[in-house]
XYZ file of C-alpha atoms in Angstrom:
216
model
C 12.559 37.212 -18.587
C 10.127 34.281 -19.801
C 7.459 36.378 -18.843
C 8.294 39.613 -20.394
C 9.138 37.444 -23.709
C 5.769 35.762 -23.162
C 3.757 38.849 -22.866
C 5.223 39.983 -25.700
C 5.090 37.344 -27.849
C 8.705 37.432 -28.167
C 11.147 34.886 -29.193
C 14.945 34.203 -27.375
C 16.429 36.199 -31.298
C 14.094 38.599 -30.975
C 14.935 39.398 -27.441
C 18.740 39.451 -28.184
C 18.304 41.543 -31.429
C 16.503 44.278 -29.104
C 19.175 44.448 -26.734
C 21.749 44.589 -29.099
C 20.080 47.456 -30.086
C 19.589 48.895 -26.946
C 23.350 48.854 -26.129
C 23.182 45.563 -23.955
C 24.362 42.209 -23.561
C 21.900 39.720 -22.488
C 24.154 39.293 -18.683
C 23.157 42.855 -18.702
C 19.779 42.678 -18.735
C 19.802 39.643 -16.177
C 21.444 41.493 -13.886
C 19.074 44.663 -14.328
C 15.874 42.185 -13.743
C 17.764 41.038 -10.509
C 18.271 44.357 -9.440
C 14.662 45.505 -10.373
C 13.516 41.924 -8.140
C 15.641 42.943 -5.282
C 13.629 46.212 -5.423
C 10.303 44.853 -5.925
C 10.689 42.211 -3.046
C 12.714 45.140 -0.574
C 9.119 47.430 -1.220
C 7.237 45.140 -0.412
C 8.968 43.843 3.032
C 9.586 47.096 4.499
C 6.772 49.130 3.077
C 3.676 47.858 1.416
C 3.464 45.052 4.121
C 2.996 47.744 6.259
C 0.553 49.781 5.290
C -3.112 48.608 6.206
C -5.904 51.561 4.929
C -9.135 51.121 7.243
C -12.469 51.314 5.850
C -12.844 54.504 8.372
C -10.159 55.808 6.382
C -12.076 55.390 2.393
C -14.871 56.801 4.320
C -13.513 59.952 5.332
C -11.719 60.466 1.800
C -14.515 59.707 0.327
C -16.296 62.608 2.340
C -13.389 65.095 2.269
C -13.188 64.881 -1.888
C -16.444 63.883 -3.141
C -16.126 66.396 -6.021
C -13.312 64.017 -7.478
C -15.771 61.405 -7.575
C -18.635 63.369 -9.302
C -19.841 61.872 -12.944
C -20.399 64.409 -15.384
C -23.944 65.504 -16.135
C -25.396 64.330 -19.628
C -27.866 65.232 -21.732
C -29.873 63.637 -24.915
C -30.863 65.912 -27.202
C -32.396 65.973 -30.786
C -31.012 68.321 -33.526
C -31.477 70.440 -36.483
C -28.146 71.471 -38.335
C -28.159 74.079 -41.643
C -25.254 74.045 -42.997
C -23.810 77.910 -44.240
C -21.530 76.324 -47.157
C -24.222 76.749 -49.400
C -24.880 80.242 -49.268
C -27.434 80.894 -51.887
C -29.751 78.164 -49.957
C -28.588 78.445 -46.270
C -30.779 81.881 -45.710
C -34.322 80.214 -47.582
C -33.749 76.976 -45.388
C -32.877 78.507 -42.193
C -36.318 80.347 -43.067
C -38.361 77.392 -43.644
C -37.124 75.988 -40.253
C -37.600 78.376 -38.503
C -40.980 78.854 -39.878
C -42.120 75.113 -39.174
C -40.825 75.279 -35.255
C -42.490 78.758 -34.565
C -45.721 76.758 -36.173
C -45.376 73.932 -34.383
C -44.351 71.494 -35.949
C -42.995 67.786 -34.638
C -39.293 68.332 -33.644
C -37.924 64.898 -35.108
C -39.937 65.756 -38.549
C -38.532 68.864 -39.052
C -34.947 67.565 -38.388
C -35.783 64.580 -40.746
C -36.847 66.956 -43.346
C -34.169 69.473 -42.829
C -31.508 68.646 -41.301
C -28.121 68.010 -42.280
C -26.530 66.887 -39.144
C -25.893 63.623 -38.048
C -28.544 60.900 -37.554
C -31.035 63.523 -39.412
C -33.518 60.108 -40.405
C -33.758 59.529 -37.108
C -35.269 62.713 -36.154
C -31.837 64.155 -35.259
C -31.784 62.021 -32.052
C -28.341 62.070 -31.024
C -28.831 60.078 -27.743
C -26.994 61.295 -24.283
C -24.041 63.285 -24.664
C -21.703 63.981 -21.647
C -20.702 67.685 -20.970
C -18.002 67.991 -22.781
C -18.653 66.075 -26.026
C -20.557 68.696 -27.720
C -19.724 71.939 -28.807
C -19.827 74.821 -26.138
C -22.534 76.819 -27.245
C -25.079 73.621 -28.098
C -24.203 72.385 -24.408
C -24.904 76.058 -22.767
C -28.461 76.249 -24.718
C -28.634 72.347 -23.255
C -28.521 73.002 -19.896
C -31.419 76.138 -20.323
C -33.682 74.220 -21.507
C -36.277 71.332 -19.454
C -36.940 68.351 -21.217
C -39.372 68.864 -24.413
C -38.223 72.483 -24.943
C -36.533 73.530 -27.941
C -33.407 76.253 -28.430
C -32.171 78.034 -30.730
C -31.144 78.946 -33.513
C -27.275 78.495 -32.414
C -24.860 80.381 -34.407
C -21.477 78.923 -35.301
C -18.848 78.987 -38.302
C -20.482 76.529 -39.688
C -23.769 77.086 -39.570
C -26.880 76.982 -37.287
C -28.266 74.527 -35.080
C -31.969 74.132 -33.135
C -31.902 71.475 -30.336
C -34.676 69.678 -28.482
C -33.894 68.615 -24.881
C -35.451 64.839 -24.607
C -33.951 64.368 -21.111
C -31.180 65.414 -18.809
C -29.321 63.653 -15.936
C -27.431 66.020 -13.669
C -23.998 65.604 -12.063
C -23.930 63.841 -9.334
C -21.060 61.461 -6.922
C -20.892 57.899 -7.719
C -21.590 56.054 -4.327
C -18.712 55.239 -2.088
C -19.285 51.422 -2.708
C -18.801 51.882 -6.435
C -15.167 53.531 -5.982
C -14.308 52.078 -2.913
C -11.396 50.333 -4.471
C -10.073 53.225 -6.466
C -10.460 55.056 -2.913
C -7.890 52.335 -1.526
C -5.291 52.628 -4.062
C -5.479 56.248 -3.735
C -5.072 56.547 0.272
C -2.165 53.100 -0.447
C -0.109 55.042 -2.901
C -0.543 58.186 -1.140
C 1.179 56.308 2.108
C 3.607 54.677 -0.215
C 4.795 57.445 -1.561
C 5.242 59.232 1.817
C 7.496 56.631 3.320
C 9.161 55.928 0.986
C 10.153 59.378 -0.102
C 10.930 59.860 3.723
C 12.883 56.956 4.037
C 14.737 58.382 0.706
C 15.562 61.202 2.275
C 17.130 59.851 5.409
C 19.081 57.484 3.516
C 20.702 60.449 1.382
C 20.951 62.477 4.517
C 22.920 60.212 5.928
C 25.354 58.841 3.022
C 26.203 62.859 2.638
C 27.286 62.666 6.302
C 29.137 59.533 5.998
C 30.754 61.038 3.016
C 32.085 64.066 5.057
C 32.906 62.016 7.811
C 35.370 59.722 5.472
C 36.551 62.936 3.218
C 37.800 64.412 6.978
C-alpha cells in the first residue's frame, strides 16, 4: 500500500477519500492486496518458476514469424503542394509548376517558390516518412519512383501534389538479437497462459464434480 501511495504521489487522506468513494473501507482494501499477494507469490511458485524458454526456442520463433518482426519501409521525399481553395489562382499555378518541372527545373526551388505545403523553404524536404504516415496516394506514387525521380501531379480534395523521391529504405526484419527479449516474453506468456488456463480448467472440472458428489 506504501508503494501504490508512493507511486502515486498519494497521501494516507487521499487514499481513504478514494476508497470511500470507491465503496470501501480501508480493511477492505488490505485484505484485497493480501489476496492479490497470495496470487502473485502462488504464480510464481507453481508456474513462472517453471517455465525456462531456450535460446533454441527464440530461434525457431523467430524463424517461424519473421513477418511480425518486419520494420516498415520508409521513404524521404521532397514536395510540391497547390492548394485548390483558391480557385481563381489554383489552375495558373498548377500551370507554372508544371511548366518549371517539365523544363527542368531544381526540385527544392520550385517547391520553395511554389509550394504551399509544409517545410516549403526548405525545398519541401519532408525527411523519411514511414508507410503509413502519408496519405495513400503520395505513398503509392512513392514507392514507383527510384531515388531522384519526380511524380506527379497527385490529385486529392485538397489539391495537388508533385513529389521527389530523395531515398528509400525497404522493409525488412529487425535481427533476432535486437528482439530477442520481446521474443522471450512472447514464447513466456504464451506458456503462462497455457498452464495456467489448463490448470483453470481442471480446478473447475473438478469443484463441479465435488459439487455433484455433495448435492447427491
Amino acid at each position: 500500500i506504501e508503494d501504490v501511495k508512493a507511486q502515486n504521489k498519494m497521501k494516507q487522506e487521499n487514499l481513504l477519500l478514494l476508497l470511500a468513494q470507491s465503496g470501501l473501507t480501508y480493511n477492505e482494501y488490505k485484505e484485497q492486496i493480501k489476496e492479490q499477494i497470495r496470487q502473485v507469490k502462488f504464480i510464481n511458485k507453481e508456474f513462472r518458476s517453471k517455465i525456462s524458454i531456450q535460446p533454441e526456442d527464440i530461434e525457431d520463433y523467430y524463424r517461424q514469424n519473421m513477418a511480425e518482426f518486419m520494420d516498415q519501409a520508409s521513404y524521404r521525399i521532397n514536395m510540391i503542394f497547390i492548394s485548390s481553395a483558391d480557385k481563381e489562382n489554383f489552375k495558373l499555378k498548377a500551370g507554372e509548376v508544371a511548366k518549371a518541372l517539365a523544363g527542368g527545373g531544381d526540385f527544392r526551388d520550385i517547391a520553395g517558390h511554389y509550394s504551399e505545403g509544409p517545410a516549403a523553404s526548405m525545398g519541401g524536404d519532408l525527411g523519411y516518412l514511414r508507410s503509413g504516415e502519408m496519405n495513400g496516394a503520395i505513398e503509392e506514387a512513392a514507392k514507383k519512383l527510384k531515388a531522384g525521380e519526380i511524380g506527379g501531379p497527385v490529385e486529392t480534395p485538397e489539391g495537388i501534389y508533385y513529389i521527389q523521391l530523395v531515398d528509400s529504405i525497404p522493409s525488412e526484419a529487425r535481427p533476432l538479437e535486437a528482439v530477442r527479449g520481446e521474443v522471450h516474453d512472447r514464447l513466456f506468456k504464451k506458456i503462462m497462459d497455457e498452464r495456467f488456463n489448463f490448470w483453470l480448467s481442471e480446478v473447475k472440472k473438478y469443484a463441479h464434480i465435488e459439487i455433484r458428489l455433495t448435492a447427491d
